[in-house]
mmCIF file of C-alpha atoms in Angstrom:
data_model
loop_
_atom_site.group_PDB
_atom_site.id
_atom_site.type_symbol
_atom_site.label_atom_id
_atom_site.label_comp_id
_atom_site.label_asym_id
_atom_site.label_seq_id
_atom_site.Cartn_x
_atom_site.Cartn_y
_atom_site.Cartn_z
ATOM 1 C CA MET U 1 -73.955 -50.243 -54.557
ATOM 2 C CA THR U 2 -72.260 -51.946 -57.522
ATOM 3 C CA ARG U 3 -68.515 -52.531 -57.568
ATOM 4 C CA LYS U 4 -68.174 -49.900 -60.331
ATOM 5 C CA LEU U 5 -70.054 -47.292 -58.312
ATOM 6 C CA MET U 6 -68.026 -48.144 -55.216
ATOM 7 C CA LYS U 7 -64.832 -47.624 -57.230
ATOM 8 C CA LEU U 8 -66.019 -44.249 -58.543
ATOM 9 C CA ALA U 9 -67.020 -43.169 -55.044
ATOM 10 C CA GLY U 10 -63.616 -44.155 -53.777
ATOM 11 C CA VAL U 11 -61.867 -42.134 -56.489
ATOM 12 C CA ALA U 12 -64.033 -39.102 -55.711
ATOM 13 C CA ALA U 13 -63.320 -39.394 -51.990
ATOM 14 C CA PHE U 14 -59.583 -39.698 -52.656
ATOM 15 C CA ALA U 15 -59.675 -36.631 -54.913
ATOM 16 C CA LEU U 16 -61.551 -34.671 -52.262
ATOM 17 C CA LEU U 17 -59.090 -35.661 -49.549
ATOM 18 C CA SER U 18 -56.169 -34.812 -51.812
ATOM 19 C CA SER U 19 -57.561 -31.347 -52.561
ATOM 20 C CA ILE U 20 -58.093 -30.729 -48.839
ATOM 21 C CA GLU U 21 -54.526 -31.805 -48.093
ATOM 22 C CA MET U 22 -53.156 -29.558 -50.865
ATOM 23 C CA SER U 23 -55.216 -26.636 -49.618
ATOM 24 C CA SER U 24 -54.051 -27.093 -46.033
ATOM 25 C CA ALA U 25 -50.452 -27.429 -47.240
ATOM 26 C CA ALA U 26 -50.561 -24.103 -49.093
ATOM 27 C CA THR U 27 -48.522 -21.318 -47.483
ATOM 28 C CA THR U 28 -50.611 -18.216 -46.834
ATOM 29 C CA VAL U 29 -49.023 -14.764 -46.807
ATOM 30 C CA THR U 30 -51.116 -12.007 -45.253
ATOM 31 C CA PHE U 31 -50.222 -8.808 -47.106
ATOM 32 C CA TRP U 32 -51.280 -5.385 -45.818
ATOM 33 C CA ASN U 33 -51.508 -2.772 -48.532
ATOM 34 C CA SER U 34 -52.936 0.624 -49.491
ATOM 35 C CA TRP U 35 -54.889 -0.343 -52.582
ATOM 36 C CA ASN U 36 -58.671 -0.313 -52.464
ATOM 37 C CA PRO U 37 -59.859 -3.491 -54.261
ATOM 38 C CA GLU U 38 -62.769 -1.554 -55.779
ATOM 39 C CA LYS U 39 -60.481 0.908 -57.570
ATOM 40 C CA ALA U 40 -58.067 0.627 -60.482
ATOM 41 C CA ASN U 41 -54.918 0.170 -58.404
ATOM 42 C CA GLY U 42 -56.555 -2.485 -56.214
ATOM 43 C CA LYS U 43 -57.794 -4.361 -59.274
ATOM 44 C CA ALA U 44 -54.312 -4.224 -60.812
ATOM 45 C CA LEU U 45 -52.817 -5.612 -57.609
ATOM 46 C CA GLN U 46 -55.341 -8.455 -57.625
ATOM 47 C CA GLN U 47 -54.439 -9.262 -61.227
ATOM 48 C CA ILE U 48 -50.789 -9.542 -60.242
ATOM 49 C CA ILE U 49 -51.743 -11.754 -57.270
ATOM 50 C CA ASP U 50 -53.908 -13.967 -59.482
ATOM 51 C CA ASN U 51 -51.057 -14.354 -61.967
ATOM 52 C CA PHE U 52 -48.665 -15.243 -59.164
ATOM 53 C CA GLU U 53 -50.962 -17.819 -57.598
ATOM 54 C CA ALA U 54 -51.567 -19.409 -61.001
ATOM 55 C CA VAL U 55 -47.874 -20.326 -61.266
ATOM 56 C CA ASN U 56 -47.430 -20.859 -57.521
ATOM 57 C CA PRO U 57 -50.478 -22.921 -56.466
ATOM 58 C CA ASP U 58 -48.813 -23.771 -53.160
ATOM 59 C CA ILE U 59 -48.820 -20.085 -52.076
ATOM 60 C CA LYS U 60 -51.836 -17.936 -51.313
ATOM 61 C CA ILE U 61 -51.503 -14.155 -51.027
ATOM 62 C CA LYS U 62 -54.150 -12.809 -48.681
ATOM 63 C CA ALA U 63 -54.289 -9.112 -49.593
ATOM 64 C CA GLU U 64 -55.835 -6.837 -46.970
ATOM 65 C CA TYR U 65 -56.615 -3.193 -47.732
ATOM 66 C CA ILE U 66 -55.624 -1.190 -44.634
ATOM 67 C CA GLY U 67 -55.861 2.431 -45.792
ATOM 68 C CA ASN U 68 -53.280 5.004 -46.826
ATOM 69 C CA TYR U 69 -49.602 4.999 -45.896
ATOM 70 C CA ASN U 70 -50.274 6.814 -42.624
ATOM 71 C CA ASP U 71 -52.955 4.284 -41.717
ATOM 72 C CA ILE U 72 -50.570 1.398 -42.317
ATOM 73 C CA VAL U 73 -47.939 2.909 -40.010
ATOM 74 C CA ALA U 74 -50.469 3.553 -37.233
ATOM 75 C CA LYS U 75 -52.118 0.139 -37.497
ATOM 76 C CA LEU U 76 -48.818 -1.697 -37.680
ATOM 77 C CA GLN U 77 -47.607 0.066 -34.532
ATOM 78 C CA ALA U 78 -50.804 -1.043 -32.786
ATOM 79 C CA ALA U 79 -50.740 -4.588 -34.181
ATOM 80 C CA ILE U 80 -47.191 -5.505 -33.170
ATOM 81 C CA PRO U 81 -47.638 -5.523 -29.356
ATOM 82 C CA ALA U 82 -50.937 -7.378 -29.823
ATOM 83 C CA HIS U 83 -49.197 -9.993 -32.021
ATOM 84 C CA ARG U 84 -51.629 -9.306 -34.856
ATOM 85 C CA GLU U 85 -49.140 -8.073 -37.434
ATOM 86 C CA PRO U 86 -49.268 -9.287 -41.059
ATOM 87 C CA ASP U 87 -46.615 -11.360 -42.827
ATOM 88 C CA ALA U 88 -45.828 -8.743 -45.463
ATOM 89 C CA VAL U 89 -46.586 -5.047 -45.600
ATOM 90 C CA LEU U 90 -46.500 -2.164 -48.053
ATOM 91 C CA MET U 91 -44.363 0.618 -46.552
ATOM 92 C CA GLU U 92 -43.859 4.159 -47.829
ATOM 93 C CA VAL U 93 -40.219 4.737 -48.733
ATOM 94 C CA THR U 94 -39.416 7.261 -45.976
ATOM 95 C CA ARG U 95 -41.242 5.496 -43.147
ATOM 96 C CA TYR U 96 -39.892 1.963 -43.127
ATOM 97 C CA GLY U 97 -36.619 2.987 -41.445
ATOM 98 C CA LEU U 98 -38.339 3.183 -38.068
ATOM 99 C CA PHE U 99 -39.501 -0.429 -38.363
ATOM 100 C CA ALA U 100 -36.181 -1.655 -39.775
ATOM 101 C CA ASP U 101 -34.341 0.037 -36.921
ATOM 102 C CA ARG U 102 -36.580 -1.695 -34.360
ATOM 103 C CA GLY U 103 -36.128 -5.150 -35.876
ATOM 104 C CA VAL U 104 -39.721 -5.360 -37.086
ATOM 105 C CA LEU U 105 -38.766 -5.917 -40.728
ATOM 106 C CA THR U 106 -36.743 -8.832 -42.078
ATOM 107 C CA ASP U 107 -33.357 -8.058 -43.575
ATOM 108 C CA LEU U 108 -33.923 -9.028 -47.224
ATOM 109 C CA THR U 109 -30.328 -8.448 -48.329
ATOM 110 C CA ASP U 110 -29.525 -12.117 -48.962
ATOM 111 C CA TYR U 111 -32.816 -12.641 -50.792
ATOM 112 C CA VAL U 112 -32.124 -9.656 -53.058
ATOM 113 C CA ASN U 113 -28.456 -10.472 -53.655
ATOM 114 C CA ASN U 114 -29.353 -14.007 -54.721
ATOM 115 C CA ASP U 115 -32.195 -12.852 -56.973
ATOM 116 C CA PRO U 116 -31.394 -12.109 -60.649
ATOM 117 C CA LEU U 117 -34.049 -9.414 -60.328
ATOM 118 C CA LYS U 118 -31.553 -7.119 -58.590
ATOM 119 C CA ASP U 119 -29.770 -6.409 -61.883
ATOM 120 C CA ASP U 120 -33.068 -5.588 -63.597
ATOM 121 C CA LEU U 121 -34.143 -2.871 -61.174
ATOM 122 C CA PHE U 122 -33.293 0.757 -61.849
ATOM 123 C CA ASP U 123 -30.685 2.192 -59.498
ATOM 124 C CA PHE U 124 -33.240 4.466 -57.822
ATOM 125 C CA ALA U 125 -35.492 1.469 -57.192
ATOM 126 C CA ARG U 126 -32.690 -0.474 -55.507
ATOM 127 C CA GLU U 127 -31.581 2.517 -53.456
ATOM 128 C CA VAL U 128 -34.949 3.320 -51.863
ATOM 129 C CA GLY U 129 -35.066 -0.105 -50.215
ATOM 130 C CA VAL U 130 -31.747 0.228 -48.391
ATOM 131 C CA PHE U 131 -31.477 1.429 -44.794
ATOM 132 C CA GLU U 132 -28.067 1.532 -43.110
ATOM 133 C CA GLY U 133 -26.566 -0.726 -45.756
ATOM 134 C CA LYS U 134 -29.229 -3.445 -45.629
ATOM 135 C CA ASN U 135 -32.199 -4.123 -47.915
ATOM 136 C CA TYR U 136 -35.523 -4.061 -46.053
ATOM 137 C CA ILE U 137 -38.090 -3.410 -48.789
ATOM 138 C CA VAL U 138 -38.294 -4.010 -52.522
ATOM 139 C CA PRO U 139 -40.095 -1.242 -54.417
ATOM 140 C CA PHE U 140 -43.558 -1.899 -55.751
ATOM 141 C CA ASN U 141 -44.815 1.548 -56.722
ATOM 142 C CA SER U 142 -42.508 4.499 -57.326
ATOM 143 C CA SER U 143 -43.391 8.063 -58.183
ATOM 144 C CA THR U 144 -42.299 11.662 -58.330
ATOM 145 C CA PRO U 145 -44.557 14.683 -57.979
ATOM 146 C CA VAL U 146 -45.517 16.411 -61.218
ATOM 147 C CA LEU U 147 -47.478 19.517 -62.177
ATOM 148 C CA TYR U 148 -50.954 18.922 -63.613
ATOM 149 C CA PHE U 149 -53.101 21.622 -65.176
ATOM 150 C CA ASN U 150 -56.499 21.820 -66.821
ATOM 151 C CA LYS U 151 -56.068 23.289 -70.323
ATOM 152 C CA ASP U 152 -59.735 24.248 -70.568
ATOM 153 C CA ILE U 153 -59.647 26.231 -67.315
ATOM 154 C CA LEU U 154 -56.528 28.115 -68.373
ATOM 155 C CA ALA U 155 -58.099 28.898 -71.748
ATOM 156 C CA LYS U 156 -61.243 30.244 -70.082
ATOM 157 C CA ALA U 157 -59.008 32.390 -67.869
ATOM 158 C CA GLY U 158 -57.560 34.046 -70.961
ATOM 159 C CA PHE U 159 -54.422 32.066 -71.727
ATOM 160 C CA THR U 160 -54.234 31.656 -75.493
ATOM 161 C CA GLU U 161 -50.874 29.899 -75.263
ATOM 162 C CA GLU U 162 -49.453 27.621 -72.608
ATOM 163 C CA PRO U 163 -47.900 29.816 -69.919
ATOM 164 C CA ALA U 164 -44.508 29.254 -68.348
ATOM 165 C CA LEU U 165 -44.723 27.183 -65.163
ATOM 166 C CA LYS U 166 -41.051 26.906 -64.282
ATOM 167 C CA THR U 167 -40.755 29.033 -61.120
ATOM 168 C CA TYR U 168 -42.794 29.981 -58.063
ATOM 169 C CA ASP U 169 -43.530 33.339 -59.678
ATOM 170 C CA ASP U 170 -44.733 31.688 -62.889
ATOM 171 C CA VAL U 171 -47.108 29.409 -61.022
ATOM 172 C CA LEU U 172 -48.460 32.169 -58.784
ATOM 173 C CA LYS U 173 -49.067 34.451 -61.771
ATOM 174 C CA VAL U 174 -51.179 31.800 -63.518
ATOM 175 C CA ALA U 175 -53.025 30.859 -60.331
ATOM 176 C CA LYS U 176 -53.891 34.519 -59.704
ATOM 177 C CA GLN U 177 -55.283 35.029 -63.203
ATOM 178 C CA VAL U 178 -57.402 31.870 -63.016
ATOM 179 C CA THR U 179 -58.811 32.900 -59.641
ATOM 180 C CA GLU U 180 -59.489 36.478 -60.743
ATOM 181 C CA LYS U 181 -61.243 35.418 -63.965
ATOM 182 C CA LEU U 182 -63.105 32.339 -62.748
ATOM 183 C CA GLY U 183 -63.323 32.681 -58.987
ATOM 184 C CA ASP U 184 -66.957 33.762 -59.156
ATOM 185 C CA GLN U 185 -67.650 30.325 -60.667
ATOM 186 C CA GLY U 186 -66.090 28.611 -57.666
ATOM 187 C CA ILE U 187 -62.840 27.850 -59.487
ATOM 188 C CA TYR U 188 -59.482 28.256 -57.727
ATOM 189 C CA GLY U 189 -56.172 28.779 -59.470
ATOM 190 C CA ILE U 190 -54.316 26.001 -57.663
ATOM 191 C CA ALA U 191 -54.841 23.245 -55.119
ATOM 192 C CA ALA U 192 -53.005 23.615 -51.817
ATOM 193 C CA PRO U 193 -49.980 21.298 -52.189
ATOM 194 C CA GLY U 194 -50.061 18.003 -50.325
ATOM 195 C CA GLN U 195 -47.147 16.771 -48.243
ATOM 196 C CA PHE U 196 -45.414 14.895 -51.083
ATOM 197 C CA ALA U 197 -45.649 17.995 -53.274
ATOM 198 C CA ARG U 198 -44.515 20.216 -50.389
ATOM 199 C CA TRP U 199 -41.385 18.122 -50.066
ATOM 200 C CA GLY U 200 -40.804 18.492 -53.812
ATOM 201 C CA LEU U 201 -41.285 22.263 -53.735
ATOM 202 C CA VAL U 202 -38.760 22.533 -50.915
ATOM 203 C CA MET U 203 -36.281 20.471 -52.929
ATOM 204 C CA ASP U 204 -36.655 22.591 -56.065
ATOM 205 C CA ASN U 205 -35.946 25.618 -53.904
ATOM 206 C CA ASP U 206 -32.513 24.029 -53.317
ATOM 207 C CA SER U 207 -33.164 22.582 -49.882
ATOM 208 C CA ASP U 208 -34.658 19.573 -48.112
ATOM 209 C CA LEU U 209 -36.406 18.640 -44.876
ATOM 210 C CA ILE U 210 -33.588 16.329 -43.810
ATOM 211 C CA ASP U 211 -30.358 15.862 -45.731
ATOM 212 C CA SER U 212 -30.587 12.399 -47.268
ATOM 213 C CA LYS U 213 -26.833 11.777 -46.947
ATOM 214 C CA THR U 214 -25.816 13.396 -43.676
ATOM 215 C CA GLY U 215 -29.105 13.270 -41.779
ATOM 216 C CA GLU U 216 -28.851 16.991 -40.965
ATOM 217 C CA ILE U 217 -32.219 18.556 -40.090
ATOM 218 C CA LEU U 218 -32.932 21.294 -42.644
ATOM 219 C CA LEU U 219 -36.434 22.323 -41.585
ATOM 220 C CA ASP U 220 -35.208 25.731 -40.431
ATOM 221 C CA SER U 221 -32.790 26.420 -43.295
ATOM 222 C CA PRO U 222 -33.495 29.687 -45.194
ATOM 223 C CA ASN U 223 -34.536 27.977 -48.428
ATOM 224 C CA THR U 224 -36.914 25.599 -46.637
ATOM 225 C CA ILE U 225 -38.516 28.535 -44.816
ATOM 226 C CA GLU U 226 -38.808 30.458 -48.086
ATOM 227 C CA ALA U 227 -40.512 27.511 -49.783
ATOM 228 C CA TYR U 228 -43.055 27.118 -46.978
ATOM 229 C CA GLN U 229 -43.722 30.857 -46.949
ATOM 230 C CA TRP U 230 -44.574 30.709 -50.636
ATOM 231 C CA MET U 231 -46.756 27.616 -50.292
ATOM 232 C CA ALA U 232 -48.629 29.066 -47.313
ATOM 233 C CA SER U 233 -49.151 32.373 -49.133
ATOM 234 C CA LEU U 234 -51.168 30.592 -51.817
ATOM 235 C CA VAL U 235 -53.889 30.077 -49.221
ATOM 236 C CA HIS U 236 -53.904 32.844 -46.613
ATOM 237 C CA GLU U 237 -52.360 35.748 -48.557
ATOM 238 C CA HIS U 238 -53.186 35.385 -52.240
ATOM 239 C CA HIS U 239 -56.341 33.269 -51.777
ATOM 240 C CA VAL U 240 -55.633 31.313 -54.957
ATOM 241 C CA ALA U 241 -55.944 27.949 -53.140
ATOM 242 C CA SER U 242 -58.879 26.803 -51.042
ATOM 243 C CA PRO U 243 -58.262 26.331 -47.308
ATOM 244 C CA ASP U 244 -60.389 23.183 -47.524
ATOM 245 C CA GLY U 245 -57.490 21.442 -49.270
ATOM 246 C CA VAL U 246 -55.207 22.319 -46.366
ATOM 247 C CA THR U 247 -57.203 20.562 -43.683
ATOM 248 C CA LYS U 248 -57.753 17.535 -45.910
ATOM 249 C CA GLU U 249 -55.439 17.037 -48.869
ATOM 250 C CA ASP U 250 -57.824 14.848 -50.873
ATOM 251 C CA ILE U 251 -60.276 17.755 -51.126
ATOM 252 C CA GLY U 252 -57.870 19.744 -53.289
ATOM 253 C CA ARG U 253 -57.197 16.740 -55.512
ATOM 254 C CA ASP U 254 -60.895 15.979 -55.879
ATOM 255 C CA ALA U 255 -61.647 19.602 -56.749
ATOM 256 C CA PHE U 256 -59.074 19.391 -59.547
ATOM 257 C CA LEU U 257 -60.665 16.184 -60.821
ATOM 258 C CA GLN U 258 -64.070 17.930 -60.791
ATOM 259 C CA GLY U 259 -62.807 20.821 -62.920
ATOM 260 C CA LYS U 260 -62.794 23.319 -60.048
ATOM 261 C CA VAL U 261 -59.014 23.920 -59.878
ATOM 262 C CA GLY U 262 -56.588 25.035 -62.569
ATOM 263 C CA ILE U 263 -53.262 23.638 -61.321
ATOM 264 C CA MET U 264 -52.373 20.740 -59.041
ATOM 265 C CA PHE U 265 -49.053 19.355 -57.788
ATOM 266 C CA ASN U 266 -49.455 15.632 -57.199
ATOM 267 C CA SER U 267 -47.898 12.217 -57.628
ATOM 268 C CA THR U 268 -47.556 10.622 -61.030
ATOM 269 C CA GLY U 269 -49.614 7.884 -59.409
ATOM 270 C CA SER U 270 -52.602 10.214 -59.821
ATOM 271 C CA TYR U 271 -52.219 10.301 -63.595
ATOM 272 C CA VAL U 272 -54.667 7.575 -64.587
ATOM 273 C CA ARG U 273 -57.405 8.946 -62.334
ATOM 274 C CA SER U 274 -56.763 12.501 -63.530
ATOM 275 C CA LYS U 275 -56.789 11.472 -67.190
ATOM 276 C CA LYS U 276 -60.083 9.662 -66.708
ATOM 277 C CA ALA U 277 -61.630 12.737 -65.068
ATOM 278 C CA ILE U 278 -60.165 15.539 -67.217
ATOM 279 C CA GLY U 279 -59.639 13.735 -70.516
ATOM 280 C CA GLU U 280 -57.835 15.602 -73.272
ATOM 281 C CA ASN U 281 -57.851 18.781 -71.190
ATOM 282 C CA LEU U 282 -55.299 17.279 -68.817
ATOM 283 C CA ALA U 283 -51.720 18.506 -69.203
ATOM 284 C CA VAL U 284 -48.773 17.098 -67.264
ATOM 285 C CA ARG U 285 -45.550 19.024 -66.851
ATOM 286 C CA PRO U 286 -42.405 18.717 -64.701
ATOM 287 C CA MET U 287 -42.296 20.285 -61.271
ATOM 288 C CA PRO U 288 -41.031 23.880 -61.253
ATOM 289 C CA CYS U 289 -37.278 24.440 -61.069
ATOM 290 C CA ASN U 290 -37.403 27.470 -58.823
ATOM 291 C CA LYS U 291 -33.711 27.492 -57.882
ATOM 292 C CA VAL U 292 -32.702 24.017 -58.989
ATOM 293 C CA CYS U 293 -34.351 21.079 -60.694
ATOM 294 C CA ALA U 294 -34.909 18.438 -58.021
ATOM 295 C CA VAL U 295 -37.774 16.127 -57.115
ATOM 296 C CA PRO U 296 -38.248 13.459 -54.452
ATOM 297 C CA ILE U 297 -38.835 9.812 -55.251
ATOM 298 C CA GLY U 298 -41.944 8.600 -53.494
ATOM 299 C CA GLY U 299 -44.083 5.533 -53.408
ATOM 300 C CA ALA U 300 -43.702 2.360 -51.413
ATOM 301 C CA GLY U 301 -42.128 -1.060 -51.309
ATOM 302 C CA ILE U 302 -43.002 -4.407 -49.783
ATOM 303 C CA GLY U 303 -41.282 -5.650 -46.649
ATOM 304 C CA VAL U 304 -41.570 -8.896 -44.700
ATOM 305 C CA LEU U 305 -42.223 -9.000 -40.974
ATOM 306 C CA SER U 306 -39.455 -10.553 -38.885
ATOM 307 C CA THR U 307 -42.055 -12.514 -36.877
ATOM 308 C CA ALA U 308 -43.204 -14.509 -39.907
ATOM 309 C CA GLU U 309 -42.295 -18.202 -40.091
ATOM 310 C CA GLN U 310 -39.393 -18.998 -42.413
ATOM 311 C CA ASP U 311 -41.564 -20.712 -45.039
ATOM 312 C CA VAL U 312 -43.856 -17.668 -45.044
ATOM 313 C CA LYS U 313 -40.869 -15.332 -45.448
ATOM 314 C CA ASP U 314 -39.680 -17.395 -48.410
ATOM 315 C CA ALA U 315 -43.141 -17.338 -49.975
ATOM 316 C CA ALA U 316 -43.526 -13.617 -49.355
ATOM 317 C CA TYR U 317 -40.217 -12.808 -51.031
ATOM 318 C CA LYS U 318 -41.151 -15.010 -53.966
ATOM 319 C CA PHE U 319 -44.256 -12.827 -54.431
ATOM 320 C CA ILE U 320 -42.257 -9.607 -53.954
ATOM 321 C CA SER U 321 -39.858 -10.645 -56.696
ATOM 322 C CA PHE U 322 -42.755 -11.635 -58.975
ATOM 323 C CA ALA U 323 -44.448 -8.262 -58.385
ATOM 324 C CA ALA U 324 -41.276 -6.451 -59.489
ATOM 325 C CA SER U 325 -40.918 -8.477 -62.692
ATOM 326 C CA PRO U 326 -41.348 -6.691 -66.047
ATOM 327 C CA GLU U 327 -44.684 -8.387 -66.710
ATOM 328 C CA SER U 328 -46.161 -7.481 -63.327
ATOM 329 C CA ASN U 329 -44.652 -4.008 -63.322
ATOM 330 C CA ALA U 330 -46.164 -3.327 -66.754
ATOM 331 C CA ILE U 331 -49.617 -4.211 -65.409
ATOM 332 C CA TRP U 332 -49.107 -1.814 -62.507
ATOM 333 C CA PHE U 333 -47.645 0.978 -64.663
ATOM 334 C CA ALA U 334 -50.467 0.797 -67.204
ATOM 335 C CA ALA U 335 -53.225 0.751 -64.592
ATOM 336 C CA THR U 336 -51.915 3.444 -62.253
ATOM 337 C CA GLY U 337 -49.289 5.691 -63.829
ATOM 338 C CA TYR U 338 -46.653 4.845 -61.239
ATOM 339 C CA MET U 339 -43.166 4.756 -62.732
ATOM 340 C CA PRO U 340 -41.578 1.559 -64.010
ATOM 341 C CA ILE U 341 -39.084 0.155 -61.513
ATOM 342 C CA ASN U 342 -37.790 -2.595 -63.795
ATOM 343 C CA LYS U 343 -35.461 -1.787 -66.707
ATOM 344 C CA HIS U 344 -37.353 -4.212 -68.952
ATOM 345 C CA THR U 345 -40.884 -2.988 -68.207
ATOM 346 C CA ALA U 346 -40.870 -0.646 -71.215
ATOM 347 C CA GLU U 347 -40.245 -3.644 -73.492
ATOM 348 C CA GLN U 348 -43.630 -5.128 -72.567
ATOM 349 C CA LYS U 349 -46.374 -4.531 -75.124
ATOM 350 C CA LEU U 350 -48.749 -3.294 -72.433
ATOM 351 C CA ALA U 351 -46.211 -0.682 -71.340
ATOM 352 C CA LYS U 352 -45.475 0.372 -74.922
ATOM 353 C CA ASP U 353 -49.176 0.816 -75.644
ATOM 354 C CA THR U 354 -49.606 2.845 -72.448
ATOM 355 C CA LEU U 355 -46.741 5.197 -73.286
ATOM 356 C CA ALA U 356 -48.088 5.678 -76.815
ATOM 357 C CA SER U 357 -51.661 6.404 -75.732
ATOM 358 C CA LYS U 358 -50.939 8.382 -72.565
ATOM 359 C CA PRO U 359 -47.971 10.665 -73.275
ATOM 360 C CA GLY U 360 -48.322 12.567 -70.010
ATOM 361 C CA ILE U 361 -47.391 9.445 -68.102
ATOM 362 C CA SER U 362 -43.772 9.794 -69.245
ATOM 363 C CA VAL U 363 -43.162 13.142 -67.510
ATOM 364 C CA ALA U 364 -42.193 11.560 -64.186
ATOM 365 C CA ILE U 365 -39.898 9.113 -65.967
ATOM 366 C CA ASN U 366 -38.159 12.035 -67.672
ATOM 367 C CA GLN U 367 -37.635 13.672 -64.272
ATOM 368 C CA LEU U 368 -35.540 10.760 -63.046
ATOM 369 C CA GLY U 369 -32.380 12.568 -64.151
ATOM 370 C CA PHE U 370 -32.800 14.965 -61.240
ATOM 371 C CA ALA U 371 -34.887 12.834 -58.878
ATOM 372 C CA ARG U 372 -33.423 11.598 -55.628
ATOM 373 C CA GLY U 373 -34.384 9.401 -52.726
ATOM 374 C CA ARG U 374 -35.320 10.914 -49.417
ATOM 375 C CA PRO U 375 -33.951 10.228 -45.949
ATOM 376 C CA ARG U 376 -35.412 7.314 -44.016
ATOM 377 C CA PRO U 377 -34.028 7.374 -40.471
ATOM 378 C CA PRO U 378 -36.526 6.556 -37.679
ATOM 379 C CA VAL U 379 -37.290 10.225 -36.969
ATOM 380 C CA VAL U 380 -38.803 10.735 -40.433
ATOM 381 C CA THR U 381 -41.970 8.872 -39.444
ATOM 382 C CA TRP U 382 -42.457 11.209 -36.471
ATOM 383 C CA MET U 383 -41.535 14.266 -38.521
ATOM 384 C CA ARG U 384 -44.018 13.511 -41.286
ATOM 385 C CA ALA U 385 -46.855 12.824 -38.866
ATOM 386 C CA SER U 386 -46.129 16.097 -37.026
ATOM 387 C CA GLU U 387 -45.824 18.211 -40.174
ATOM 388 C CA TYR U 388 -49.509 18.029 -41.134
ATOM 389 C CA GLY U 389 -50.806 20.070 -38.207
ATOM 390 C CA LEU U 390 -47.982 22.587 -38.457
ATOM 391 C CA TRP U 391 -48.616 23.058 -42.178
ATOM 392 C CA GLU U 392 -52.255 23.754 -41.420
ATOM 393 C CA ALA U 393 -51.302 26.491 -38.926
ATOM 394 C CA MET U 394 -48.931 28.096 -41.441
ATOM 395 C CA ALA U 395 -51.180 27.840 -44.488
ATOM 396 C CA LEU U 396 -54.215 29.222 -42.673
ATOM 397 C CA GLY U 397 -52.159 32.148 -41.405
ATOM 398 C CA GLN U 398 -52.522 31.158 -37.768
ATOM 399 C CA ARG U 399 -48.780 31.100 -37.085
ATOM 400 C CA ASP U 400 -45.640 32.634 -38.570
ATOM 401 C CA VAL U 401 -43.807 30.258 -40.906
ATOM 402 C CA LYS U 402 -40.286 31.011 -39.678
ATOM 403 C CA GLU U 403 -41.334 30.644 -36.054
ATOM 404 C CA VAL U 404 -43.098 27.332 -36.708
ATOM 405 C CA LEU U 405 -40.247 25.788 -38.692
ATOM 406 C CA SER U 406 -37.605 26.906 -36.195
ATOM 407 C CA GLU U 407 -39.544 25.247 -33.399
ATOM 408 C CA PHE U 408 -40.251 22.199 -35.550
ATOM 409 C CA ALA U 409 -36.555 21.803 -36.388
ATOM 410 C CA ALA U 410 -35.580 21.951 -32.712
ATOM 411 C CA ASN U 411 -38.209 19.364 -31.790
ATOM 412 C CA THR U 412 -37.161 17.084 -34.644
ATOM 413 C CA ARG U 413 -33.536 17.209 -33.556
ATOM 414 C CA ALA U 414 -34.593 16.342 -30.004
ATOM 415 C CA GLU U 415 -36.756 13.459 -31.231
ATOM 416 C CA ALA U 416 -33.923 12.132 -33.398
ATOM 417 C CA LYS U 417 -31.647 12.048 -30.342
ATOM 418 C CA ARG U 418 -34.321 10.308 -28.281
ATOM 419 C CA LEU U 419 -34.855 7.629 -30.928
ATOM 420 C CA ALA U 420 -31.106 7.073 -31.215
ATOM 421 C CA LYS U 421 -30.823 6.044 -27.542
#
């Protein structure tokens, strides 16, 4: 080998060793999330990760799709005793309190207080991450439920003008007419409301499941019972909603997307998918104001596991802050329809173009004047998991609503006391 070739070989070997050393020195953050990488939200998340890694080559974000919010809770509970937990995790805004209370999540208060980002977040976005005075998650995706309807289905059912959809009675009247006119074509008037929508319908009937300020259990309050009676009647009494959507919520949503349902209550995070499926026939309106105008703030934020090494915690928070920046938030908003969490997101060209081309996406933003965060004490995780089966019994007419909710309230109070010990 000539001296020149030996020199070139030496340079190449040095470069290879250097790249190996840099790669091994990179801090890896394993991030559990709910976004399928094959779908729009998962692709948007990956774009944000790619952008982050481009300016932070010493940090690698290892995104792992775990399933929905319920799946994350269940798998995290199983992973912790086996010491297989991630470094960072996406947590739904009412469920993280259980993990914060048990010391599973890192207190991010100092990170947030020392981050200029804190002044750029909307008040609601800051508030949803606080449990007992400390910051445990930073919001990533935020939403409220909204009312969607298919203009073509309503027109075929005989509505020549847009009907009022401001009260329970308004909604039921429209759902009945759609079912009566188009039921023989397999079209239902409304999809059975999912849990997020059920919470919203309780709130706009001037109640709640748990008081977000006092922690009082309100499952058996008269207005909560009345709201559940109405929701259950859509299925077992009026037959304007398919029972299939009760046993599995996604069935009702998918039927709406397939043009088989007239009205659907769902998250603003479903907007992009709904617009793609329904096109110009999609209409988005605020949730009904049956007794009051009130909607819950939903979605999730990113927390850091307390078991992570300090350098990993630092790297994870750096990504969390980047993901909440106006540029990243605009990518997420445009791709999914989830609400902006950063005050400067709307200034981004991508966000401006999205608002101009997809006017329905602004409905949830306009509801923020009467939107409020929900309670997040440890018992909420248990309550939400238990509610699904009880809702099924009520909606299918298997059990009396008042009886179920009275029993449920008593059990929730008992569970709250047990968890407080």
